[in-house]
CSV table of N, CA and C in Angstrom, one decimal:
chain,number,residue,atom,x,y,z
W,6,MET,N,120.5,75.0,92.0
W,6,MET,CA,121.2,76.5,91.5
W,6,MET,C,120.4,77.6,91.7
W,7,SER,N,121.1,78.5,92.4
W,7,SER,CA,120.1,79.7,92.9
W,7,SER,C,120.1,80.9,91.9
W,8,ASP,N,119.0,81.5,91.8
W,8,ASP,CA,118.8,82.8,91.1
W,8,ASP,C,119.1,84.0,91.9
W,9,ARG,N,119.6,83.9,93.1
W,9,ARG,CA,119.7,84.7,93.8
W,9,ARG,C,120.3,86.0,93.4
W,10,GLY,N,119.9,87.3,93.2
W,10,GLY,CA,120.7,88.3,93.0
W,10,GLY,C,120.6,88.6,91.6
W,11,ALA,N,119.9,87.7,90.8
W,11,ALA,CA,119.9,88.0,89.3
W,11,ALA,C,119.0,89.2,89.0
W,12,VAL,N,117.9,89.5,89.9
W,12,VAL,CA,117.3,90.6,89.6
W,12,VAL,C,117.7,91.8,89.8
W,13,THR,N,118.8,92.1,90.9
W,13,THR,CA,119.8,93.1,91.3
W,13,THR,C,120.5,93.2,89.9
W,14,ALA,N,121.4,92.1,89.2
W,14,ALA,CA,122.3,92.5,88.2
W,14,ALA,C,121.6,93.1,87.2
W,15,GLU,N,120.3,92.4,86.8
W,15,GLU,CA,119.3,93.2,85.6
W,15,GLU,C,119.0,94.2,85.9
W,16,LEU,N,118.7,95.0,87.0
W,16,LEU,CA,118.4,95.9,87.7
W,16,LEU,C,119.3,97.0,87.4
W,17,ALA,N,120.6,96.7,87.6
W,17,ALA,CA,122.1,97.5,87.4
W,17,ALA,C,122.1,97.6,85.8
W,18,VAL,N,122.1,96.7,85.0
W,18,VAL,CA,122.3,96.8,83.5
W,18,VAL,C,121.1,97.7,83.1
W,19,GLY,N,119.7,97.9,83.5
W,19,GLY,CA,119.1,98.6,83.3
W,19,GLY,C,118.8,100.0,83.4
W,20,MET,N,119.5,100.1,84.5
W,20,MET,CA,119.7,101.5,85.0
W,20,MET,C,120.7,102.3,84.3
W,21,VAL,N,121.7,101.6,83.8
W,21,VAL,CA,122.7,102.2,82.9
W,21,VAL,C,122.2,102.6,81.5
W,22,ALA,N,121.4,101.7,81.2
W,22,ALA,CA,120.6,102.0,79.8
W,22,ALA,C,119.8,103.0,80.1
W,23,VAL,N,119.0,103.2,81.2
W,23,VAL,CA,118.3,104.2,81.4
W,23,VAL,C,119.2,105.5,81.2
W,24,ALA,N,120.2,105.6,82.1
W,24,ALA,CA,121.2,106.7,82.2
W,24,ALA,C,121.5,107.2,80.9
W,25,VAL,N,122.1,106.3,80.0
W,25,VAL,CA,122.5,106.7,78.6
W,25,VAL,C,121.3,107.4,77.8
W,26,VAL,N,120.0,106.7,78.1
W,26,VAL,CA,119.0,107.3,77.0
W,26,VAL,C,119.0,108.5,77.7
W,27,LEU,N,119.0,108.8,78.9
W,27,LEU,CA,118.6,110.1,79.5
W,27,LEU,C,119.8,111.1,79.3
W,28,VAL,N,120.9,110.8,79.3
W,28,VAL,CA,121.9,111.8,78.7
W,28,VAL,C,121.7,112.0,77.3
W,29,ALA,N,121.3,111.1,76.4
W,29,ALA,CA,121.2,111.4,75.2
W,29,ALA,C,119.9,112.4,74.9
W,30,VAL,N,118.8,112.1,75.7
W,30,VAL,CA,117.7,113.2,75.5
W,30,VAL,C,118.2,114.7,76.0
W,31,LEU,N,119.0,114.7,77.1
W,31,LEU,CA,119.3,116.0,77.5
W,31,LEU,C,120.3,116.8,76.5
W,32,ALA,N,121.1,115.8,75.9
W,32,ALA,CA,122.0,116.4,75.1
W,32,ALA,C,121.3,116.9,73.6
W,33,THR,N,120.4,116.5,73.4
W,33,THR,CA,119.6,116.9,72.2
W,33,THR,C,118.7,118.0,72.7
W,34,GLY,N,118.3,118.1,74.0
W,34,GLY,CA,117.5,119.3,74.2
W,34,GLY,C,118.5,120.4,74.4
W,35,ALA,N,119.8,120.3,74.7
W,35,ALA,CA,120.6,121.4,74.7
W,35,ALA,C,121.3,122.0,73.5
W,36,ALA,N,121.2,120.8,72.4
W,36,ALA,CA,121.4,121.3,71.1
W,36,ALA,C,120.7,122.0,70.6
W,37,THR,N,119.3,121.7,70.8
W,37,THR,CA,118.3,122.3,70.4
W,37,THR,C,118.0,123.7,70.8
W,38,VAL,N,118.2,123.8,72.0
W,38,VAL,CA,118.2,125.2,72.6
W,38,VAL,C,119.1,126.0,72.2
W,39,ALA,N,120.5,125.6,72.0
W,39,ALA,CA,121.5,126.3,71.3
W,39,ALA,C,121.2,126.7,70.0
W,40,ARG,N,120.8,125.7,69.2
W,40,ARG,CA,120.6,126.0,67.7
W,40,ARG,C,119.3,127.4,67.8
W,41,LEU,N,118.2,127.2,68.4
W,41,LEU,CA,117.2,128.3,68.5
W,41,LEU,C,117.7,129.6,68.9
W,42,THR,N,118.8,129.5,69.9
W,42,THR,CA,119.2,130.8,70.4
W,42,THR,C,120.1,131.2,69.2
W,43,CYS,N,120.8,130.6,68.7
W,43,CYS,CA,121.6,131.3,67.2
W,43,CYS,C,120.4,131.5,66.3
W,44,LEU,N,119.6,130.9,65.9
W,44,LEU,CA,118.8,131.5,64.8
W,44,LEU,C,118.1,132.9,65.3
W,45,ASP,N,117.8,132.9,66.9
W,45,ASP,CA,117.0,134.2,67.1
W,45,ASP,C,118.1,135.3,67.0
W,46,ALA,N,119.3,134.9,67.4
W,46,ALA,CA,120.4,136.0,67.2
W,46,ALA,C,120.8,136.3,65.6
W,47,ALA,N,120.7,135.4,65.0
W,47,ALA,CA,120.9,135.7,63.6
W,47,ALA,C,119.9,136.4,62.9
W,48,ARG,N,118.5,135.9,63.1
W,48,ARG,CA,117.4,137.0,62.6
W,48,ARG,C,117.4,138.3,63.6
W,49,THR,N,117.8,138.6,64.6
W,49,THR,CA,117.9,139.8,65.2
W,49,THR,C,119.1,140.8,64.4
W,50,GLY,N,120.1,140.0,64.2
W,50,GLY,CA,121.1,140.9,63.4
W,50,GLY,C,120.7,141.2,61.9
W,51,ALA,N,119.9,140.2,61.4
W,51,ALA,CA,119.6,140.7,59.9
W,51,ALA,C,118.4,141.7,60.0
W,52,ARG,N,117.6,141.7,60.9
W,52,ARG,CA,116.7,142.8,61.1
W,52,ARG,C,117.2,144.2,61.1
W,53,VAL,N,118.3,144.3,62.0
W,53,VAL,CA,119.1,145.5,62.2
W,53,VAL,C,120.0,145.9,61.4
W,54,ALA,N,120.4,144.9,60.6
W,54,ALA,CA,121.0,144.9,59.2
W,54,ALA,C,120.2,145.7,58.1
W,55,ALA,N,119.0,145.2,58.0
W,55,ALA,CA,118.1,145.5,57.1
W,55,ALA,C,117.5,147.0,57.2
W,56,LEU,N,117.8,147.7,58.5
W,56,LEU,CA,117.6,149.0,58.7
W,56,LEU,C,118.6,149.7,58.2
W,57,GLY,N,120.0,149.3,57.8
W,57,GLY,CA,121.2,150.0,57.4
W,57,GLY,C,122.1,150.1,58.3
W,58,GLU,N,121.9,149.6,59.3
W,58,GLU,CA,122.9,149.9,60.2
W,58,GLU,C,124.4,149.4,60.0
W,59,PRO,N,125.3,149.6,60.5
W,59,PRO,CA,126.8,149.4,60.4
W,59,PRO,C,127.1,148.2,61.1
W,60,ASP,N,128.3,147.4,60.6
W,60,ASP,CA,128.3,145.8,61.0
W,60,ASP,C,128.4,145.8,62.5
W,61,ASP,N,129.2,147.0,63.0
W,61,ASP,CA,129.4,146.9,64.6
W,61,ASP,C,128.0,146.8,65.4
W,62,VAL,N,126.9,147.6,64.9
W,62,VAL,CA,125.8,147.4,65.6
W,62,VAL,C,124.9,146.3,65.2
W,63,VAL,N,125.0,145.9,64.1
W,63,VAL,CA,124.7,144.2,63.7
W,63,VAL,C,125.2,143.2,64.6
W,64,VAL,N,126.3,143.0,64.8
W,64,VAL,CA,127.1,142.4,65.9
W,64,VAL,C,126.5,142.7,67.4
W,65,ALA,N,126.6,143.7,67.7
W,65,ALA,CA,126.0,144.2,69.2
W,65,ALA,C,124.6,143.8,69.2
W,66,ALA,N,123.8,144.0,68.6
W,66,ALA,CA,122.4,143.3,68.4
W,66,ALA,C,122.4,141.6,68.3
W,67,ALA,N,123.1,141.2,67.9
W,67,ALA,CA,123.1,139.6,67.6
W,67,ALA,C,123.6,139.2,68.9
W,68,ARG,N,124.6,139.9,69.5
W,68,ARG,CA,125.2,139.4,70.9
W,68,ARG,C,124.5,139.6,71.8
W,69,ARG,N,123.7,140.5,72.0
W,69,ARG,CA,122.5,140.9,72.9
W,69,ARG,C,121.8,139.3,73.2
W,70,VAL,N,121.3,139.0,72.2
W,70,VAL,CA,120.3,137.8,72.0
W,70,VAL,C,121.2,136.4,72.4
W,71,LEU,N,122.5,136.4,71.9
W,71,LEU,CA,123.5,135.2,71.9
W,71,LEU,C,124.1,135.2,73.3
W,72,GLY,N,124.5,136.4,73.8
W,72,GLY,CA,125.2,136.4,75.1
W,72,GLY,C,126.7,136.4,74.7
W,73,ASP,N,127.7,136.1,75.9
W,73,ASP,CA,128.9,136.4,75.6
W,73,ASP,C,129.6,135.1,74.8
W,74,ARG,N,129.1,134.1,74.9
W,74,ARG,CA,129.9,133.0,74.2
W,74,ARG,C,129.4,133.0,72.6
W,75,GLY,N,130.4,132.3,72.0
W,75,GLY,CA,129.9,132.0,70.5
W,75,GLY,C,130.6,133.3,69.3
W,76,GLU,N,130.3,133.1,68.2
W,76,GLU,CA,130.8,134.1,67.1
W,76,GLU,C,129.6,134.4,66.6
W,77,VAL,N,129.8,136.0,66.0
W,77,VAL,CA,129.0,136.6,65.1
W,77,VAL,C,129.6,137.1,63.9
W,78,ARG,N,129.3,136.7,62.4
W,78,ARG,CA,129.5,137.3,61.6
W,78,ARG,C,128.8,137.8,60.7
W,79,VAL,N,129.2,138.8,60.0
W,79,VAL,CA,128.5,139.4,58.9
W,79,VAL,C,128.9,139.6,57.6
W,80,ALA,N,128.1,139.3,56.7
W,80,ALA,CA,128.5,139.1,55.1
W,80,ALA,C,127.7,139.9,54.4
W,81,ARG,N,128.4,140.8,53.6
W,81,ARG,CA,127.5,141.8,52.6
W,81,ARG,C,127.8,141.6,51.4
W,82,ASP,N,126.8,141.2,50.5
W,82,ASP,CA,126.8,140.9,49.0
W,82,ASP,C,125.9,141.8,48.1
W,83,GLU,N,126.3,142.8,47.5
W,83,GLU,CA,125.1,143.3,46.5
W,83,GLU,C,123.8,143.7,47.1
W,84,GLY,N,123.7,144.4,48.3
W,84,GLY,CA,122.6,144.7,49.0
W,84,GLY,C,122.1,143.8,49.9
W,85,TRP,N,122.7,142.6,49.7
W,85,TRP,CA,122.0,141.5,50.8
W,85,TRP,C,123.0,141.3,51.7
W,86,VAL,N,122.3,141.1,53.2
W,86,VAL,CA,123.3,141.1,54.2
W,86,VAL,C,122.9,139.5,55.1
W,87,THR,N,124.2,138.9,55.0
W,87,THR,CA,123.8,137.6,55.9
W,87,THR,C,124.4,137.7,57.4
W,88,VAL,N,124.0,137.0,58.5
W,88,VAL,CA,124.3,137.4,59.5
W,88,VAL,C,124.4,135.7,60.1
W,89,THR,N,125.7,135.4,60.3
W,89,THR,CA,125.7,133.7,61.1
W,89,THR,C,126.0,133.8,62.1
W,90,VAL,N,125.5,133.1,63.2
W,90,VAL,CA,125.9,133.1,64.4
W,90,VAL,C,126.1,131.6,64.8
W,91,SER,N,127.2,131.3,65.6
W,91,SER,CA,127.6,130.0,66.2
W,91,SER,C,128.1,130.1,67.7
W,92,THR,N,127.5,129.0,68.1
W,92,THR,CA,128.0,128.9,69.7
W,92,THR,C,128.3,127.2,70.2
W,93,PRO,N,129.2,127.0,71.0
W,93,PRO,CA,129.3,125.7,71.5
W,93,PRO,C,128.2,125.2,72.4
W,94,PHE,N,127.8,124.1,72.4
W,94,PHE,CA,127.0,123.4,73.3
W,94,PHE,C,127.8,123.5,74.7
W,95,THR,N,127.0,124.3,75.6
W,95,THR,CA,127.7,124.4,76.9
W,95,THR,C,127.6,123.1,77.8
W,96,GLY,N,128.4,122.7,78.6
W,96,GLY,CA,128.3,121.7,79.4
W,96,GLY,C,128.5,120.2,78.9
W,97,TRP,N,128.8,120.1,77.4
W,97,TRP,CA,128.8,118.8,77.2
W,97,TRP,C,130.1,118.7,76.3
W,98,SER,N,131.1,118.5,77.1
W,98,SER,CA,132.4,118.5,76.6
W,98,SER,C,132.5,116.9,75.9
W,99,VAL,N,131.4,116.0,76.3
W,99,VAL,CA,131.6,114.9,75.5
W,99,VAL,C,131.5,114.9,74.2
W,100,LEU,N,130.9,116.0,73.5
W,100,LEU,CA,130.8,116.1,72.2
W,100,LEU,C,131.9,116.7,71.4
W,101,GLY,N,132.8,117.1,72.1
W,101,GLY,CA,134.1,117.2,71.6
W,101,GLY,C,134.1,118.8,70.8
W,102,GLY,N,133.5,119.9,71.0
W,102,GLY,CA,133.6,121.0,70.3
W,102,GLY,C,132.6,121.0,69.5
W,103,ALA,N,131.8,120.4,69.6
W,103,ALA,CA,130.3,120.6,68.7
W,103,ALA,C,129.7,122.1,69.0
W,104,ARG,N,129.2,122.5,67.8
W,104,ARG,CA,128.6,123.8,67.6
W,104,ARG,C,127.4,123.9,66.9
W,105,ALA,N,126.5,124.7,67.5
W,105,ALA,CA,125.2,125.2,67.0
W,105,ALA,C,125.6,126.2,66.0
W,106,GLN,N,124.8,126.2,65.1
W,106,GLN,CA,124.9,127.4,63.9
W,106,GLN,C,123.6,128.0,63.4
W,107,GLY,N,123.2,129.2,63.3
W,107,GLY,CA,122.2,129.7,63.0
W,107,GLY,C,122.4,130.8,61.6
W,108,SER,N,121.9,131.1,60.7
W,108,SER,CA,122.0,132.2,60.0
W,108,SER,C,120.8,132.7,59.4
W,109,ALA,N,120.8,134.1,59.3
W,109,ALA,CA,119.7,134.7,58.4
W,109,ALA,C,120.2,135.7,57.4
W,110,THR,N,119.6,136.2,56.4
W,110,THR,CA,119.7,136.9,55.4
W,110,THR,C,118.7,137.9,55.1
W,111,SER,N,118.9,139.3,55.1
W,111,SER,CA,118.0,140.1,54.6
W,111,SER,C,118.4,141.2,53.7
W,112,TRP,N,117.4,142.0,53.0
W,112,TRP,CA,117.9,143.0,52.4
W,112,TRP,C,118.2,144.1,53.2
W,113,ALA,N,119.2,144.9,52.8
W,113,ALA,CA,119.6,146.0,53.5
W,113,ALA,C,119.3,147.1,52.8
W,114,GLU,N,118.5,148.1,53.5
W,114,GLU,CA,117.9,149.4,52.9
W,114,GLU,C,119.4,150.3,52.7
W,115,PRO,N,119.2,151.0,51.7
W,115,PRO,CA,120.5,151.8,51.2
W,115,PRO,C,120.5,153.2,52.1
């Protein structure tokens, strides 16, 4: 019995495993970048809201950090302002509509 070609078959299986791990690492990296971008945009919006700016200015400031994609919501409650930002992971249709989200809360100056 000949073992000829066995190494090639094992290498092919191993390369598939390496490719799957690489895709998982890249997806995790993309999710992390999207999450950090959302947090930065939410914090920026919360800082602008703390200065007493109206909601449209808060949304514009958050969008400047976030970019064109995603959603920005502003909620006000008894002097507190919460800015919530979410965006889809770009380029990863396999994840089926997965979104990153970040929020920040600040006290709004009167």
